[in-house]
Amino acid sequence: MEALGIWNYWGVVLLMMIGLYTVIARDHLVKKLIGLGIFQVAVILFYVSMGKVTGGTAPIIPEGADGSEVYSNPLPHVLMLTAIVVGVATLAVGLALVIRIREAYGTVEEDELQRQNRAGS
Amino acid sequence: MSEHLSALIVVLPLLAAPVCLLLRQTRMVRAWTSIVAWACLCMALTLLERVHTGGVITYAMGGWDPPLGIEYRLDALNAYLLVIVTAIASVVFPSGVILTDTSLPEGKAHLYFAALLLCLAGLLGITSTGDLFNVFVFVEITSLSSYTLISLGKNRQALTAAFSYLVMGTIGGTFLLVGIGFLYQVTGTLNMNDLALRLPELLGSRTILAGFAFLMVGGSIKLAVFPLHQWLPNAYTHAPAAVSAFIAATATKVSYYLLARIIFTVFGAAFVFDALHLHWLLMPLAIAAMFAGSLAAVFQTDLKRLLAYSSIAQIGYMTLGLCMASETGLTGGIVHLFNHALMKGGLFLAVACVVMRTGSSSVNAISGLGRKMPLTMAAIVVGGLSLIGVPGTAGFISKWYLVVGALERGWYAVSVLILLSSLIAVVYVWRLVETAFFGVPEHEVCEVPWTSWLPTWILIGATLVFGIWTDVTVGGASAAARALLGVTP
């Protein structure tokens, strides 16, 4: 039962595997990018749930605090702001590449792209 | 001012990149990127000098003291790497072939130079920072700008190559992030030195082991360790030749540094090699890379793809140096890193010269060019000899140290394998020599202008110089190896 108690990590691993599977198994490039996005979001959730302290509130010290307040660890949350930006930038570059691939090949299906690449070279 | 140098070397190219968008004119942007690269080289040389005389330089970013704040920490290894990266940048950026082979629309060249500067900033950032999360951010800056640069190749295959690199690179980067998360979860710190202090008592923990595995796999994808190298040949083949020169000579080297840093500084050689026996996994992979890379290179019909496969083999040699975990072995690995940066950078630039004149990078394109483009072809020959490791070239020095390192460890079979795989290099280099000097000329071409052959020859000439005068390279590398192993000189 101990293993079930850390259900947040199970969720993270499940999402990660869904993402990775989508990247590997799908031929459509946009679907691959979506899978990549899910994969990254799983890691973001991993960090966010890591910072959560049971019974903790937002990490803001109220007036008249006596030091006994329990609050979540803000650092992993802050780190994830950066990781989200990285994820968005990756997605943007990826989608831009997909648009250019579509212009150059007329398709975004990977097996078709490989066929054209082989025929071309 | 001077105490801020270790931060400035990263910040300067980062801030210089948007300036490219304001300058817009290709000529001015080119001059600007070259000046920035040269300024970075000067800073890197000053820092190396200061590290060798005054010891480790630490810098608290924004005045926040480590371990809470981000620390930039330069020891003999980072400073050495900074010099390599900035030296390659300051030769490649001003080169006349920088725009050869690109599919840039008219008037968009300034964006290309901005991406080059961002890539440089990311590489320098990975090298100088002492904070693991900061490493991840810089890895992503480097990767994103290199996807852009690779996609600018002339053929449309560049786009698919960049896309698959994006997928592989993002998975690698995210693996690094997961690994960093595991370490943070257990130790509560992101600073590398602080981690090194806190980890020894926690090393048995499964979380730490999982974190280590994620970091290793993520780093190996970025370094293109065999069998995780699939993205590399396509990316190098279809990228613009100058971009291949820059990325092949710097990006994999910085990933190598990152792996070495994680293994030796964060976890410690005792844990990685004595407890986990990582070398029994990495060494066969390194040897497989040496043979598979060299053999694949023999059968390539494209010059850039040939060099890319040879890069995989060279990464194998460097990884082998890492596995030895001894001063000689690591010195060999790090010297090979330096020498390989010079020779692969020079060779890719020479190929860029070929592409500039013939419009093609196939091996047949250089047929009979030995008379038409003597300087470029001589550069390819000398660079090739250095890849083989002929005495008198830089490649000989690094292989010498690797063989001696293997013998010191009693790995006699390994030292024989290093020599055997070098013999395969003879085959592919000879193919180039034969085509260039005994083939029938297909193209009516003349030698490239001096702005193109001079940068090539600066790098190739350096492999000759450092093949004989080894004080600087080997001295710097062995200081770096001692810094990694924690031996006080």
Short mmCIF file of C-alpha atoms in Angstrom, two decimals, chain A:
data_model
loop_
_atom_site.label_atom_id
_atom_site.label_comp_id
_atom_site.label_asym_id
_atom_site.label_seq_id
_atom_site.Cartn_x
_atom_site.Cartn_y
_atom_site.Cartn_z
CA MET A 1 0.00 0.00 0.00
CA GLU A 2 2.96 2.25 0.51
CA ALA A 3 3.47 2.42 -3.21
CA LEU A 4 -0.09 3.65 -3.74
CA GLY A 5 0.41 6.44 -1.20
CA ILE A 6 2.67 8.28 -3.62
CA TRP A 7 -0.07 8.46 -6.25
CA ASN A 8 1.17 11.80 -7.52
CA TYR A 9 4.32 10.11 -8.82
CA TRP A 10 2.25 7.37 -10.44
CA GLY A 11 0.37 10.10 -12.27
CA VAL A 12 3.63 11.69 -13.36
CA VAL A 13 5.05 8.41 -14.65
CA LEU A 14 1.80 7.60 -16.45
CA LEU A 15 1.78 10.99 -18.20
CA MET A 16 5.46 10.68 -19.06
CA MET A 17 4.91 7.29 -20.66
CA ILE A 18 1.84 8.50 -22.57
CA GLY A 19 3.93 11.37 -23.89
CA LEU A 20 6.92 9.24 -24.81
CA TYR A 21 4.69 6.63 -26.46
CA THR A 22 3.01 9.31 -28.55
CA VAL A 23 6.39 10.66 -29.68
CA ILE A 24 7.57 7.21 -30.72
CA ALA A 25 4.40 5.67 -32.11
CA ARG A 26 2.71 8.49 -34.01
CA ASP A 27 3.67 9.38 -37.56
CA HIS A 28 2.04 12.78 -37.64
CA LEU A 29 4.61 15.42 -36.70
CA VAL A 30 2.15 17.64 -34.85
CA LYS A 31 1.01 14.65 -32.79
CA LYS A 32 4.65 13.97 -31.99
CA LEU A 33 4.97 17.54 -30.71
CA ILE A 34 1.83 17.11 -28.60
CA GLY A 35 3.38 13.96 -27.14
CA LEU A 36 6.55 15.89 -26.42
CA GLY A 37 4.44 18.54 -24.68
CA ILE A 38 2.74 15.92 -22.48
CA PHE A 39 6.15 14.48 -21.66
CA GLN A 40 7.41 17.88 -20.52
CA VAL A 41 4.23 18.69 -18.60
CA ALA A 42 4.65 15.44 -16.66
CA VAL A 43 8.04 16.66 -15.45
CA ILE A 44 6.54 20.02 -14.52
CA LEU A 45 3.88 18.25 -12.44
CA PHE A 46 6.64 16.16 -10.85
CA TYR A 47 8.41 19.29 -9.63
CA VAL A 48 5.21 21.02 -8.52
CA SER A 49 4.03 18.04 -6.48
CA MET A 50 7.53 17.73 -5.03
CA GLY A 51 7.26 21.22 -3.55
CA LYS A 52 3.89 20.62 -1.92
CA VAL A 53 3.94 20.22 1.86
CA THR A 54 0.94 18.52 3.47
CA GLY A 55 -1.27 21.15 5.07
CA GLY A 56 0.96 23.91 3.77
CA THR A 57 -0.35 27.20 2.39
CA ALA A 58 1.01 29.58 -0.17
CA PRO A 59 4.55 30.70 0.72
CA ILE A 60 3.59 34.22 1.77
CA ILE A 61 4.45 35.28 5.31
CA PRO A 62 1.38 37.02 6.78
CA GLU A 63 1.52 39.94 9.18
CA GLY A 64 2.16 38.87 12.73
CA ALA A 65 3.68 35.54 11.70
CA ASP A 66 5.30 33.62 14.54
CA GLY A 67 7.31 31.23 12.40
CA SER A 68 4.99 28.27 12.95
CA GLU A 69 3.24 28.56 9.59
CA VAL A 70 3.53 25.61 7.28
CA TYR A 71 3.94 26.57 3.65
CA SER A 72 4.85 24.85 0.41
CA ASN A 73 8.39 24.96 -0.92
CA PRO A 74 8.29 27.76 -3.49
CA LEU A 75 11.61 26.94 -5.20
CA PRO A 76 10.47 24.00 -7.38
CA HIS A 77 7.45 26.04 -8.43
CA VAL A 78 9.66 28.92 -9.47
CA LEU A 79 12.00 26.59 -11.35
CA MET A 80 9.03 25.33 -13.32
CA LEU A 81 8.23 28.82 -14.57
CA THR A 82 11.50 28.58 -16.47
CA ALA A 83 10.77 25.03 -17.61
CA ILE A 84 7.34 26.11 -18.90
CA VAL A 85 8.98 28.87 -20.92
CA VAL A 86 11.46 26.34 -22.33
CA GLY A 87 8.58 24.02 -23.21
CA VAL A 88 6.66 26.76 -25.00
CA ALA A 89 9.78 27.82 -26.92
CA THR A 90 10.46 24.22 -27.97
CA LEU A 91 6.88 23.82 -29.12
CA ALA A 92 7.07 27.07 -31.08
CA VAL A 93 10.29 26.08 -32.84
CA GLY A 94 8.86 22.62 -33.48
CA LEU A 95 5.66 23.96 -35.00
CA ALA A 96 7.61 26.44 -37.12
CA LEU A 97 9.66 23.53 -38.44
CA VAL A 98 6.47 21.57 -39.16
CA ILE A 99 5.14 24.49 -41.21
CA ARG A 100 8.36 24.63 -43.23
CA ILE A 101 8.34 20.85 -43.67
CA ARG A 102 4.76 21.05 -44.93
CA GLU A 103 5.80 23.76 -47.42
CA ALA A 104 8.79 21.77 -48.64
CA TYR A 105 7.30 18.28 -48.78
CA GLY A 106 3.53 18.80 -48.91
CA THR A 107 3.03 16.39 -46.04
CA VAL A 108 3.69 16.06 -42.32
CA GLU A 109 3.45 12.26 -42.07
CA GLU A 110 6.81 10.82 -41.08
CA ASP A 111 6.73 7.68 -43.23
CA GLU A 112 5.88 9.75 -46.28
CA LEU A 113 8.72 12.18 -45.44
CA GLN A 114 11.16 9.29 -45.14
CA ARG A 115 9.96 7.87 -48.45
CA GLN A 116 10.51 11.23 -50.15
CA ASN A 117 13.93 11.64 -48.51
CA ARG A 118 15.01 8.22 -49.69
CA ALA A 119 13.71 8.84 -53.19
CA GLY A 120 15.45 12.22 -53.28
CA SER A 121 18.88 11.13 -52.14
#
